[in-house]
Amino acid sequence: MPSLPRSPFAFLLALLSFLAAPPVAAEDGYDLWLRYKPLPAAEARGYLKAARRVVTGPQAGETIAIAREELARGIEGLLRRAPAGSTRLAGDGAIVIGTPKDSPEIAALDLPLDRAGAEGYVIRSVRIDGRRAIVIAANEEIGVLYGAFHLLRLMQTLQPLDALDIVERPGIERRLLNHWDNLDRTVERGYAGQSIWDWHKLPDYIDPRYRDYARANASIGINGTVLTNVNADAVALTPAYLEKTAALADVFRPYGVRVYLTARFSAPIEIGGLDTADPLDPRVRAWWRDKASEIYALIPDFGGFLVKANSEGQPGPQDYGRTHADGANMLAEALAPHGGVVMWRAFVYSAENPDDRAKQAYDEFVPLDGAFRDNVLVQVKNGPIDFQPREPFHPLFGAMSNTPLALELQITKEYLGFATHLVYLAPMWKETLDADTYAAGAGSTVAKVVDGSLHDYPHTAIAGVSNIGSDRNWTGSHFDQANWRAFGRLAWNPLLSPEAIAEEWVRMTFSNDERFVAPVVDMMLGSHEAAVDYMTPLGLHHLMGTGHHYGPAPWVDDLDRPEWNPVYYHRADREGVGFDRTETGSNALAQYAPEAAAAFAAPETTPEEYLLWFHRVSWDFEMKSGRTLWEELVHRYTRGVEKVAAMRRTWAGLDELIDAERHAQVAAFLAIQEKEAKWWRDACLAYFQAVSGLPFPEGYDPPARSLDYYKSLSFPYAPGH
Ligand code: BDP
């Protein structure tokens, strides 16, 4: 029992401080980082001097009205003051928002709007008629909305507002979510419930959530969304479904979010009544042209098509002896008159091709460099295999100077513990963005390829495979919201640091209390490396359970296609482990520029995190630590589990600093993560020990159960599959 204060005075003080403390309301995560809970009184008072009223011009349109409402909502929540809205300046403290077209005040100011582009904005502390004001100005209305969210973020994270001088514009033109959502509301690799698109009730019922989705995306600068799964269904292109898509597009439009659809290559056969989908057949071309016109009549700002073709059983141009360029160009030709683009995925590998799977996309696409129409982007995953916990950058990024390349990242954690593991993905994405391709000399980072600055692409794009679903908290867990946000922030500015993104997210989502912020940011920053350690350390990859990819299964060797088996990737036997991708092996290394390849050429000099990706080495290979490879493997798996245990302890100590509801769920998920990290470690080490025949090193616990036990586990209903 807590002790009672001894003197009446102390009792009174305790009572007063209890009453003064802001009530810690239960929160379910629906509000994301847009909670706008009251700021500490001192800061709120300071901000009120600078931001108490929102002024819009007489011609303001719908998007500026949304920006005004958002600012009002923010001021009301954060500063506890119902703000006056007005079209006139009255005293200090106005936030004047608009474009030169709709706001006479903004037109009269000398603002560097030429640097803001079509989507950017200027935020500045100014004086208008002698009164102190903040302007949020842009060339187009959407920039005003982005700027409003920026100003709110400054308040949410307790930044000063007195001498603002900000010019922002996005680094990448198309910043897109890719939903792998099916029309029956299942979500491929989705761990957050059903699809948020309630197709059956569309277009007549507009779930309020659609607007909240658009608002959340606008708050982080996401400007497009591919609504449907890459494993596409032609039904999405039928008139009834296009009407449903149009209804969503109408909701998203004022938030600057354009819709895109996946196009099933065989749609002309399946819904068009043709007997071929050959891209060089004039009837097929005409069918797609008509389809594009039909779509644009309903959705004038339709973004375009995303296509997975001749990959994992999907139909494509190669079914007719044509190339990927033939297929992409046919669709591009249909979209071009309307301003749409094609994002053609490079995620291809063939069942018949016996060559290293990591090499196949490069071999397929590099010969086509320059053969694509201007409105085609080739969309490339961050690494050459498939969204593994750690991969080197995809060699295509260094080899397609004449073809715009879009970067595809996976926000949903298919290979990283689903929704229950806390893994903050920005550090992993940053590894790819910062990787040097040497495509045009040193400093040719993937970020510069993707943002178009290296090769001057006509279009640029980045895509994140969405982790959003119908769960109340949107993403299946509170910390997975950070990955949605981090994707948007990096898409806007690939140079941002994972740390800065984590910190602002923590402050906006949970608390500005330093006792909370610092340890949680630390936890997030170390979480990806922890997952790599307990799942696939030292460059191992694709050890996941068959099909659903839940949990470890390095022993699987009996699937139809060789590259579906984990043993294909690790190649462990009595002698050693790892995939030789040097000259003596598959020579995938030759797909990188010589300067980039040099870093991975010899096992002794390859960064250890990529060792077994590029090399096959013996179990007694000496590591930098002085341990043998086998000992190092045991060490890293063990370290991964320990890191999760430490995260759990850290989190447990923060219970008084945030609401109980979210704290409890995160704590429960961390317990699951620790249990599963241990399972990963024990199952993988039991297997590698059986294969290597080596004794378990001293000082490390042997696996808790037998290898047969781990092999016997099965998960027929694992989600997302
Ligand atoms: C794999 C997923 C599969 C996707 C595929 C893709 O397991 O569900 O369809 O990627 O990106 O990682 O097309």
XYZ file of C-alpha atoms and ligand atoms in Angstrom:
734
model
C 0.000 0.000 0.000
C 1.361 3.463 -0.820
C 2.199 5.477 2.296
C 0.045 8.516 3.059
C 1.672 11.980 3.259
C 2.338 12.813 6.874
C 1.384 16.478 7.210
C -1.929 17.958 6.054
C 0.039 20.400 3.915
C 1.847 17.581 2.108
C -1.460 15.814 1.688
C -2.991 18.906 0.121
C -0.023 19.232 -2.221
C -0.315 15.616 -3.285
C -4.026 16.039 -3.878
C -3.502 19.179 -5.921
C -0.817 17.625 -8.105
C -3.086 14.628 -8.653
C -5.942 16.878 -9.756
C -3.669 19.000 -11.941
C -2.171 16.016 -13.796
C -3.796 15.610 -17.207
C -6.110 12.612 -17.208
C -4.427 9.691 -18.947
C -7.271 8.539 -21.138
C -7.421 5.053 -22.567
C -6.370 5.186 -26.188
C -6.903 2.606 -28.899
C -4.486 3.959 -31.497
C -7.110 5.055 -34.014
C -5.871 8.662 -33.899
C -2.364 7.643 -34.978
C 0.093 10.554 -34.688
C -2.724 13.068 -35.034
C -3.973 12.890 -31.449
C -3.603 16.579 -30.592
C -3.680 15.996 -26.828
C -3.150 19.110 -24.666
C 0.445 20.307 -24.522
C 2.029 21.343 -21.212
C 0.497 24.659 -20.120
C 3.651 26.785 -20.502
C 4.265 25.715 -24.097
C 0.609 26.046 -24.959
C 0.562 29.632 -23.700
C 3.623 30.453 -25.796
C 2.166 28.937 -28.936
C -1.128 30.761 -28.487
C 0.654 34.065 -28.983
C 1.796 32.933 -32.424
C -1.071 30.713 -33.474
C -4.555 31.561 -32.326
C -6.501 32.225 -35.498
C -6.532 30.778 -39.017
C -6.986 33.181 -41.910
C -7.892 31.999 -45.396
C -8.378 33.958 -48.586
C -11.787 34.610 -50.109
C -11.184 32.160 -52.989
C -9.948 29.254 -50.863
C -10.956 25.859 -52.213
C -11.724 22.511 -50.630
C -8.171 21.489 -49.774
C -7.426 24.787 -48.063
C -10.648 24.384 -46.109
C -9.368 20.999 -44.962
C -6.084 22.601 -43.939
C -7.974 25.256 -41.993
C -10.052 22.647 -40.183
C -6.955 20.618 -39.394
C -5.207 23.625 -37.895
C -8.323 24.490 -35.916
C -8.560 20.955 -34.633
C -4.894 20.989 -33.699
C -5.065 24.315 -31.891
C -8.173 23.278 -30.054
C -6.646 20.001 -28.921
C -3.049 21.010 -28.301
C -3.642 24.503 -26.964
C -7.161 23.996 -25.614
C -8.491 27.022 -27.373
C -11.282 27.100 -29.922
C -9.612 29.125 -32.663
C -11.422 31.831 -34.514
C -11.515 31.342 -38.253
C -11.670 34.362 -40.474
C -10.916 35.815 -43.845
C -9.478 38.915 -42.167
C -6.436 39.644 -40.135
C -7.195 40.972 -36.658
C -4.282 41.471 -34.300
C -1.237 39.277 -33.757
C -1.273 35.514 -33.883
C -2.877 34.774 -37.240
C -1.875 31.777 -39.325
C -2.420 32.984 -42.864
C -2.774 30.081 -45.252
C -3.248 29.838 -48.991
C -1.778 30.268 -52.430
C -1.082 33.533 -54.267
C -4.215 32.799 -56.313
C -6.631 32.762 -53.399
C -4.991 34.900 -50.732
C -4.262 38.600 -51.314
C -2.016 38.649 -48.193
C 0.138 35.847 -49.572
C 0.242 37.334 -53.051
C 1.524 40.566 -51.524
C 4.395 38.877 -49.651
C 7.700 38.196 -51.325
C 7.923 34.439 -50.658
C 10.324 31.981 -52.314
C 7.510 29.913 -53.763
C 9.560 29.062 -56.835
C 11.497 26.702 -54.586
C 8.380 24.926 -53.375
C 7.300 23.269 -56.623
C 3.789 21.943 -57.137
C 3.488 20.143 -53.818
C 5.838 22.016 -51.526
C 5.269 24.973 -49.221
C 6.791 27.911 -47.433
C 6.228 28.506 -43.722
C 7.408 31.835 -42.453
C 7.094 34.183 -39.517
C 6.113 37.544 -41.017
C 4.540 40.876 -40.267
C 1.454 41.854 -42.175
C 0.240 45.431 -41.641
C 2.453 45.508 -38.584
C 0.862 42.416 -37.040
C 2.822 39.264 -36.290
C 1.642 36.262 -38.280
C 2.733 32.894 -39.600
C 2.131 32.205 -43.277
C 1.721 28.801 -44.809
C 1.946 29.438 -48.512
C 2.112 27.152 -51.525
C 1.679 27.173 -55.265
C -1.135 24.632 -55.116
C -3.667 23.935 -52.407
C -2.171 20.566 -51.522
C 1.048 22.288 -50.485
C -0.968 24.346 -48.004
C -2.325 21.170 -46.439
C 1.148 19.622 -46.215
C 2.400 22.844 -44.665
C -0.415 22.838 -42.110
C 0.597 19.366 -40.988
C 4.193 20.558 -40.745
C 3.265 23.463 -38.500
C 1.177 21.167 -36.313
C 4.079 18.739 -36.066
C 6.278 21.552 -34.761
C 3.781 22.165 -32.001
C 3.214 18.487 -31.297
C 6.950 18.007 -30.817
C 7.451 21.248 -28.850
C 9.578 23.128 -31.410
C 9.876 26.927 -31.298
C 7.551 28.913 -33.565
C 9.027 32.406 -33.323
C 11.343 32.722 -36.311
C 10.053 30.264 -38.863
C 11.691 30.165 -42.269
C 10.949 26.847 -43.903
C 10.835 25.811 -47.549
C 9.966 22.202 -48.281
C 9.279 20.191 -51.383
C 9.141 16.434 -51.857
C 12.190 14.638 -53.179
C 10.174 12.033 -55.069
C 7.229 12.680 -57.369
C 4.990 9.656 -56.625
C 4.896 8.509 -53.027
C 2.631 5.509 -53.034
C 1.174 2.869 -50.833
C 0.705 -0.500 -52.493
C -2.186 -2.379 -50.943
C -2.012 -6.117 -51.506
C -5.765 -6.164 -50.886
C -8.094 -8.604 -52.582
C -11.650 -7.843 -53.617
C -12.956 -10.338 -51.025
C -11.300 -8.200 -48.322
C -8.501 -10.623 -47.543
C -5.097 -8.982 -47.555
C -2.083 -10.830 -48.885
C 0.582 -10.532 -46.172
C -1.780 -8.407 -44.127
C -1.640 -8.658 -40.336
C -4.066 -5.893 -39.370
C -7.430 -7.468 -40.040
C -9.407 -7.237 -43.240
C -8.935 -4.849 -46.114
C -10.197 -1.388 -45.289
C -11.869 -1.272 -48.708
C -15.388 -2.514 -48.226
C -15.901 -3.214 -51.918
C -19.284 -4.791 -51.495
C -20.825 -1.672 -49.975
C -19.065 0.728 -52.314
C -19.892 3.030 -54.038
C -23.050 3.740 -52.024
C -21.627 3.498 -48.546
C -18.590 5.659 -47.816
C -17.010 4.421 -44.625
C -15.780 7.480 -42.648
C -12.525 5.630 -42.331
C -11.699 6.347 -45.969
C -11.456 10.037 -45.171
C -9.362 9.373 -42.089
C -7.079 7.211 -44.229
C -6.615 10.027 -46.736
C -6.016 12.534 -43.956
C -3.372 10.342 -42.313
C -1.615 9.866 -45.635
C -1.738 13.569 -46.414
C -0.191 14.256 -43.022
C 2.965 12.435 -44.167
C 2.906 13.454 -47.813
C 1.750 10.197 -49.383
C 0.092 11.179 -52.650
C -1.109 7.960 -54.205
C -2.451 4.548 -53.391
C -2.663 1.349 -55.387
C -5.877 -0.131 -54.061
C -5.530 -3.724 -55.232
C -3.191 -6.692 -54.930
C -0.315 -7.187 -57.365
C -1.609 -10.723 -57.755
C -4.404 -9.023 -59.589
C -8.044 -9.774 -60.253
C -9.428 -8.610 -63.595
C -12.785 -7.976 -61.921
C -11.318 -4.762 -60.490
C -11.393 -3.377 -64.027
C -15.069 -4.139 -64.691
C -17.490 -1.166 -64.814
C -19.080 -1.981 -61.464
C -15.737 -1.985 -59.690
C -14.453 1.087 -61.481
C -17.425 2.949 -60.042
C -16.392 1.798 -56.590
C -12.844 2.952 -57.213
C -14.155 6.283 -58.452
C -16.044 6.745 -55.182
C -12.815 6.233 -53.235
C -10.966 8.594 -55.576
C -13.580 11.282 -54.856
C -12.941 10.967 -51.119
C -9.156 11.004 -51.479
C -8.866 13.803 -54.074
C -8.984 16.847 -51.751
C -6.243 15.212 -49.674
C -3.941 14.972 -52.674
C -4.131 11.171 -52.837
C -4.614 9.719 -56.315
C -5.783 6.173 -56.908
C -4.048 3.539 -58.998
C -5.054 -0.044 -59.753
C -3.204 -3.233 -60.502
C -3.835 -4.464 -64.036
C -4.124 -8.178 -64.649
C -2.366 -8.791 -67.919
C -4.921 -11.334 -69.093
C -7.884 -9.020 -68.408
C -8.699 -8.685 -72.139
C -9.447 -12.414 -72.115
C -11.067 -12.663 -68.693
C -13.373 -9.674 -68.867
C -12.948 -8.487 -72.449
C -14.064 -11.515 -74.401
C -10.863 -11.673 -76.480
C -8.990 -14.891 -77.069
C -5.561 -13.372 -76.476
C -3.767 -10.794 -74.364
C -0.816 -10.547 -76.756
C 0.476 -6.994 -76.359
C 1.222 -6.691 -80.063
C -2.272 -7.720 -81.137
C -4.202 -4.616 -82.310
C -7.437 -5.817 -80.697
C -5.691 -6.147 -77.344
C -4.173 -2.696 -77.687
C -7.551 -1.232 -78.566
C -9.126 -2.965 -75.593
C -6.645 -1.375 -73.180
C -7.027 2.029 -74.840
C -10.780 1.842 -74.388
C -10.366 0.645 -70.819
C -8.115 3.600 -70.061
C -10.642 6.031 -71.539
C -13.413 4.427 -69.517
C -11.366 4.787 -66.328
C -10.447 8.421 -66.971
C -14.034 9.343 -67.717
C -14.820 8.266 -64.148
C -11.547 9.263 -62.480
C -9.910 12.179 -64.306
C -6.815 12.088 -62.093
C -6.360 8.304 -62.107
C -2.669 7.586 -61.454
C -2.098 4.505 -63.568
C -1.427 0.780 -63.404
C 0.883 -1.347 -61.295
C 1.669 -4.667 -62.958
C 3.122 -7.960 -61.802
C 3.674 -9.977 -64.956
C 5.345 -13.306 -65.653
C 6.180 -13.630 -62.009
C 5.056 -16.345 -59.612
C 2.448 -17.620 -62.035
C 0.969 -14.273 -63.085
C 0.172 -13.879 -66.799
C 2.338 -11.575 -68.871
C 3.738 -10.704 -72.269
C 6.174 -13.620 -72.221
C 3.188 -15.951 -72.545
C 3.122 -14.656 -76.130
C 6.853 -14.582 -76.720
C 6.966 -10.824 -76.070
C 9.174 -8.907 -73.658
C 8.406 -7.010 -70.487
C 8.930 -3.824 -72.489
C 6.312 -4.873 -75.053
C 3.819 -5.445 -72.254
C 4.592 -2.280 -70.327
C 4.625 -0.101 -73.431
C 1.225 -1.310 -74.562
C -0.314 -0.220 -71.248
C 1.727 2.973 -71.244
C 0.430 3.855 -74.675
C -3.142 3.440 -73.457
C -2.538 5.668 -70.416
C -0.337 8.313 -72.033
C -3.085 10.515 -73.510
C -4.578 10.819 -70.021
C -1.325 11.435 -68.143
C -1.150 8.067 -66.403
C 1.919 5.944 -65.716
C 2.720 2.237 -65.633
C 4.711 0.807 -62.772
C 6.031 -2.476 -64.086
C 7.466 -4.715 -61.399
C 10.914 -6.237 -61.770
C 10.135 -8.939 -59.213
C 10.553 -11.837 -61.636
C 12.218 -15.203 -61.395
C 11.388 -18.270 -63.345
C 10.672 -21.852 -62.415
C 12.614 -23.050 -65.439
C 15.705 -20.899 -64.975
C 18.265 -22.868 -62.939
C 20.418 -19.771 -62.348
C 20.672 -18.040 -58.954
C 17.298 -16.415 -58.264
C 19.083 -13.267 -57.076
C 20.375 -12.708 -60.615
C 17.247 -13.185 -62.653
C 15.607 -9.754 -62.514
C 18.820 -8.080 -63.607
C 19.330 -10.538 -66.465
C 15.762 -9.961 -67.585
C 15.607 -6.169 -67.370
C 19.057 -4.749 -68.095
C 18.870 -5.693 -71.791
C 15.615 -3.686 -71.917
C 17.108 -0.495 -70.499
C 15.961 2.353 -72.718
C 13.251 0.281 -74.402
C 10.412 1.550 -72.207
C 8.115 4.445 -73.018
C 8.506 7.664 -71.027
C 5.561 6.973 -68.775
C 6.836 3.597 -67.569
C 8.677 3.112 -64.301
C 10.245 -0.212 -63.464
C 9.495 -0.974 -59.826
C 12.308 -2.757 -58.019
C 12.324 -4.246 -54.526
C 15.065 -3.023 -52.214
C 17.006 -6.274 -52.492
C 17.489 -8.936 -55.163
C 15.574 -11.734 -53.415
C 12.455 -10.732 -51.530
C 12.085 -8.326 -48.602
C 14.341 -10.371 -46.345
C 15.330 -9.000 -42.918
C 18.576 -7.904 -44.512
C 19.554 -7.841 -48.173
C 22.199 -5.991 -50.105
C 20.728 -3.412 -52.482
C 19.236 -4.658 -55.737
C 21.858 -4.570 -58.524
C 19.286 -3.118 -60.952
C 19.638 0.229 -59.165
C 23.113 0.519 -60.586
C 22.310 -0.639 -64.073
C 19.280 1.114 -65.615
C 20.325 4.684 -66.315
C 17.766 5.044 -69.124
C 14.746 3.707 -67.288
C 13.091 5.382 -64.315
C 13.341 2.980 -61.396
C 10.845 3.076 -58.556
C 11.898 1.637 -55.204
C 9.504 -0.864 -53.615
C 9.728 -1.335 -49.847
C 7.607 -3.611 -47.696
C 5.953 -1.884 -44.761
C 3.926 -4.930 -43.775
C 6.255 -7.260 -41.873
C 5.859 -10.462 -43.861
C 9.401 -11.557 -43.083
C 9.860 -9.616 -39.865
C 7.528 -11.100 -37.308
C 4.137 -9.929 -38.595
C 2.352 -7.403 -36.363
C 3.530 -8.657 -32.990
C 7.279 -8.063 -33.323
C 8.464 -4.553 -32.643
C 10.730 -3.872 -35.606
C 11.215 -0.285 -36.742
C 12.002 -0.434 -40.431
C 13.486 2.981 -41.215
C 17.076 1.862 -40.457
C 16.691 -1.028 -42.892
C 15.248 1.185 -45.655
C 17.956 3.722 -45.034
C 20.598 1.049 -45.651
C 19.196 0.644 -49.143
C 18.739 4.370 -49.802
C 22.283 5.138 -48.671
C 23.920 2.236 -50.531
C 26.335 3.369 -53.226
C 25.677 1.814 -56.621
C 28.638 3.612 -58.238
C 26.422 3.866 -61.334
C 27.996 7.233 -62.154
C 30.994 7.224 -59.859
C 31.213 7.358 -56.067
C 28.175 8.853 -54.329
C 25.629 7.330 -56.750
C 23.380 6.228 -53.939
C 20.134 4.350 -54.433
C 18.386 7.471 -53.084
C 19.827 9.538 -55.945
C 18.804 6.932 -58.485
C 15.263 6.799 -57.142
C 14.777 10.553 -56.720
C 15.877 10.987 -60.321
C 18.765 13.315 -59.564
C 21.389 10.902 -60.907
C 19.882 10.107 -64.302
C 17.323 12.867 -64.703
C 14.351 10.544 -65.020
C 11.073 11.949 -66.404
C 9.180 10.361 -63.478
C 10.150 9.227 -60.003
C 8.339 6.991 -57.543
C 8.640 5.048 -54.320
C 6.183 2.427 -53.137
C 5.552 0.872 -49.749
C 3.570 -2.341 -49.431
C 0.950 -1.254 -46.953
C 0.477 -2.629 -43.452
C -2.970 -1.075 -43.089
C -6.124 -3.026 -42.344
C -9.453 -2.829 -40.577
C -7.943 -3.149 -37.090
C -8.896 -0.258 -34.869
C -5.239 0.806 -34.633
C -4.886 0.541 -38.449
C -1.646 -1.431 -38.576
C -2.122 -4.384 -36.228
C 0.116 -2.924 -33.547
C 0.910 0.511 -32.199
C 4.547 0.405 -33.229
C 3.725 -0.601 -36.787
C 2.156 2.833 -37.171
C 5.709 4.120 -36.988
C 6.578 2.133 -40.106
C 3.698 3.622 -42.089
C 4.758 7.067 -40.997
C 8.470 6.424 -41.589
C 7.732 5.298 -45.127
C 5.880 8.523 -45.867
C 8.544 10.695 -44.298
C 11.384 9.014 -46.202
C 9.371 9.157 -49.422
C 9.081 12.906 -48.918
C 12.731 13.286 -47.963
C 14.989 10.245 -48.378
C 17.718 12.105 -46.500
C 15.879 12.196 -43.158
C 17.462 10.143 -40.413
C 15.669 7.140 -38.914
C 16.352 8.661 -35.521
C 14.646 11.970 -36.293
C 11.654 10.154 -37.766
C 11.399 7.871 -34.737
C 11.664 10.760 -32.311
C 8.937 12.878 -33.852
C 6.700 9.811 -34.116
C 7.184 8.923 -30.453
C 6.439 12.475 -29.363
C 3.323 12.754 -31.503
C 2.038 9.262 -30.815
C 2.817 8.835 -27.146
C 4.425 11.613 -25.164
C 6.927 14.450 -25.074
C 8.164 13.296 -21.685
C 11.932 12.932 -22.063
C 11.899 9.950 -19.718
C 9.783 8.200 -22.313
C 11.150 9.586 -25.581
C 14.828 8.686 -25.231
C 14.513 5.031 -24.215
C 11.757 4.327 -26.732
C 13.693 5.883 -29.622
C 16.705 3.781 -28.608
C 14.578 0.689 -28.528
C 13.230 1.400 -31.996
C 16.646 2.100 -33.475
C 18.056 -1.200 -32.221
C 15.022 -3.289 -33.084
C 15.836 -4.139 -36.710
C 19.301 -5.394 -35.856
C 17.768 -7.461 -33.052
C 15.384 -9.133 -35.501
C 18.178 -9.825 -37.972
C 20.134 -11.438 -35.127
C 17.383 -13.777 -34.003
C 16.101 -14.611 -37.503
C 18.783 -14.458 -40.186
C 22.154 -13.195 -38.929
C 25.359 -12.920 -40.980
C 23.665 -12.707 -44.368
C 21.440 -15.765 -44.052
C 18.109 -15.368 -45.827
C 14.799 -17.036 -46.575
C 14.740 -19.438 -43.657
C 11.025 -18.761 -43.015
C 8.215 -21.301 -42.805
C 6.771 -22.374 -46.139
C 3.999 -20.281 -47.623
C 2.939 -18.278 -44.601
C 6.519 -17.274 -43.707
C 5.703 -17.450 -39.991
C 8.612 -18.699 -37.912
C 11.747 -20.663 -38.759
C 12.016 -23.626 -41.131
C 15.618 -23.775 -42.410
C 15.297 -27.530 -42.923
C 12.672 -27.413 -45.683
C 14.034 -29.116 -48.816
C 11.094 -30.807 -50.492
C 9.176 -28.053 -52.293
C 8.598 -28.287 -56.048
C 10.710 -25.367 -57.090
C 14.312 -25.335 -55.832
C 14.262 -21.642 -54.936
C 11.250 -22.104 -52.687
C 13.345 -24.185 -50.279
C 15.356 -22.544 -47.502
C 18.173 -25.063 -48.131
C 18.613 -23.446 -51.558
C 19.655 -20.215 -49.831
C 21.846 -21.369 -46.946
C 23.415 -24.492 -48.513
C 24.559 -25.735 -45.117
C 26.275 -29.115 -44.860
C 29.018 -30.759 -42.823
C 31.675 -28.524 -44.382
C 30.168 -25.091 -44.262
C 27.314 -22.702 -44.946
C 26.381 -19.812 -47.254
C 25.657 -19.024 -50.901
C 28.723 -18.462 -53.044
C 27.791 -15.534 -55.249
C 31.360 -14.788 -56.325
C 33.131 -15.931 -59.478
C 33.521 -19.434 -58.078
C 29.759 -19.588 -57.526
C 26.794 -17.890 -59.212
C 28.781 -14.700 -59.779
C 25.800 -12.512 -58.873
C 28.487 -10.153 -57.619
C 29.332 -9.281 -61.213
C 25.955 -7.536 -61.482
C 27.267 -4.734 -59.256
C 29.642 -2.007 -60.398
C 33.240 -3.113 -59.729
C 33.673 -0.567 -56.918
C 30.510 -1.785 -55.199
C 31.363 -5.442 -55.778
C 34.839 -4.973 -54.332
C 33.387 -4.602 -50.834
C 31.905 -8.092 -51.051
C 34.612 -9.855 -53.041
C 36.477 -11.803 -50.364
C 35.002 -13.435 -47.253
C 37.687 -11.863 -45.093
C 36.756 -8.322 -46.109
C 33.003 -8.616 -46.702
C 31.023 -6.824 -43.974
C 29.936 -9.643 -41.703
C 26.268 -8.791 -41.996
C 26.456 -9.901 -45.666
C 28.964 -12.750 -45.282
C 26.731 -15.735 -46.002
C 24.796 -13.850 -48.668
C 27.890 -13.694 -50.871
C 30.119 -16.465 -49.580
C 30.156 -20.045 -48.616
C 32.575 -20.508 -45.750
C 33.603 -23.327 -43.451
C 32.175 -23.598 -39.962
C 35.574 -22.799 -38.486
C 36.060 -19.613 -40.556
C 37.535 -17.003 -38.244
C 35.338 -13.982 -37.573
C 36.452 -10.505 -36.522
C 35.493 -11.337 -32.935
C 37.964 -14.229 -32.918
C 35.091 -16.703 -32.746
C 34.582 -19.359 -35.385
C 31.651 -18.887 -37.730
C 29.674 -21.522 -35.840
C 30.328 -19.836 -32.516
C 29.477 -16.447 -34.002
C 26.190 -17.792 -35.317
C 25.285 -19.070 -31.860
C 26.398 -15.777 -30.383
C 24.302 -13.645 -32.726
C 21.148 -15.719 -32.386
C 21.538 -15.513 -28.620
C 22.244 -11.791 -28.720
C 19.035 -11.249 -30.699
C 16.953 -12.882 -27.980
C 18.746 -10.876 -25.309
C 18.033 -7.640 -27.129
C 14.323 -8.411 -27.164
C 14.432 -9.249 -23.462
C 16.069 -5.864 -22.883
C 13.394 -4.106 -24.929
C 10.778 -5.772 -22.758
C 12.439 -4.591 -19.590
C 12.741 -1.051 -20.888
C 9.099 -0.983 -21.868
C 7.948 -2.439 -18.558
C 9.581 0.497 -16.765
C 7.626 3.090 -18.764
C 4.161 2.094 -17.639
C 3.442 5.263 -15.718
C 4.314 7.582 -18.543
C 1.590 6.673 -21.053
C -1.973 5.358 -21.112
C -2.464 1.885 -19.692
C -4.286 0.504 -22.712
C -1.543 1.004 -25.261
C 1.162 0.196 -22.758
C -0.421 -3.150 -22.006
C -0.792 -4.181 -25.620
C 2.793 -3.320 -26.478
C 3.965 -5.209 -23.373
C 1.975 -8.271 -24.391
C 3.319 -8.147 -27.938
C 6.891 -7.820 -26.685
C 6.322 -10.982 -24.655
C 5.213 -12.742 -27.838
C 8.262 -11.373 -29.615
C 10.603 -12.693 -26.953
C 8.981 -16.111 -27.046
C 9.205 -16.226 -30.824
C 12.762 -14.865 -30.923
C 13.748 -17.741 -28.675
C 11.904 -20.155 -30.941
C 13.750 -18.765 -33.968
C 17.090 -19.081 -32.209
C 16.541 -22.536 -30.866
C 15.049 -24.012 -34.042
C 17.743 -22.553 -36.318
C 20.594 -23.509 -34.026
C 19.216 -27.015 -33.498
C 19.117 -27.408 -37.260
C 22.551 -25.929 -38.020
C 24.048 -27.990 -35.228
C 22.567 -31.182 -36.641
C 23.954 -30.302 -40.065
C 27.395 -29.186 -38.913
C 27.782 -31.879 -36.278
C 29.544 -29.369 -34.018
C 29.152 -29.197 -30.258
C 27.266 -26.305 -28.727
C 29.797 -23.688 -27.533
C 30.297 -23.303 -23.830
C 28.405 -20.564 -22.045
C 25.372 -20.685 -24.348
C 22.149 -22.514 -23.579
C 21.441 -25.356 -25.950
C 18.054 -25.304 -27.744
C 15.150 -25.938 -25.403
C 13.627 -28.715 -27.552
C 14.714 -31.252 -30.123
C 15.025 -30.445 -33.811
C 12.194 -32.900 -34.485
C 9.946 -30.899 -32.229
C 10.568 -27.676 -34.164
C 10.065 -29.518 -37.430
C 6.752 -30.899 -36.214
C 5.155 -27.489 -35.706
C 2.596 -26.439 -38.298
C 0.518 -23.313 -38.743
C -2.274 -23.921 -41.219
C -4.072 -20.719 -40.239
C -1.203 -18.251 -39.970
C -2.518 -14.875 -41.122
C -1.864 -13.112 -44.383
C -1.499 -16.179 -46.523
C 6.428 -12.208 -51.844
C 5.135 -12.485 -51.150
C 4.004 -12.698 -52.113
C 3.952 -11.555 -53.100
C 5.293 -11.404 -53.775
C 5.339 -10.210 -54.692
O 5.296 -13.640 -50.353
O 2.819 -12.793 -51.370
O 2.955 -11.761 -54.040
O 6.285 -11.205 -52.807
O 5.928 -9.219 -54.287
O 7.328 -11.742 -50.878
O 4.807 -10.244 -55.790
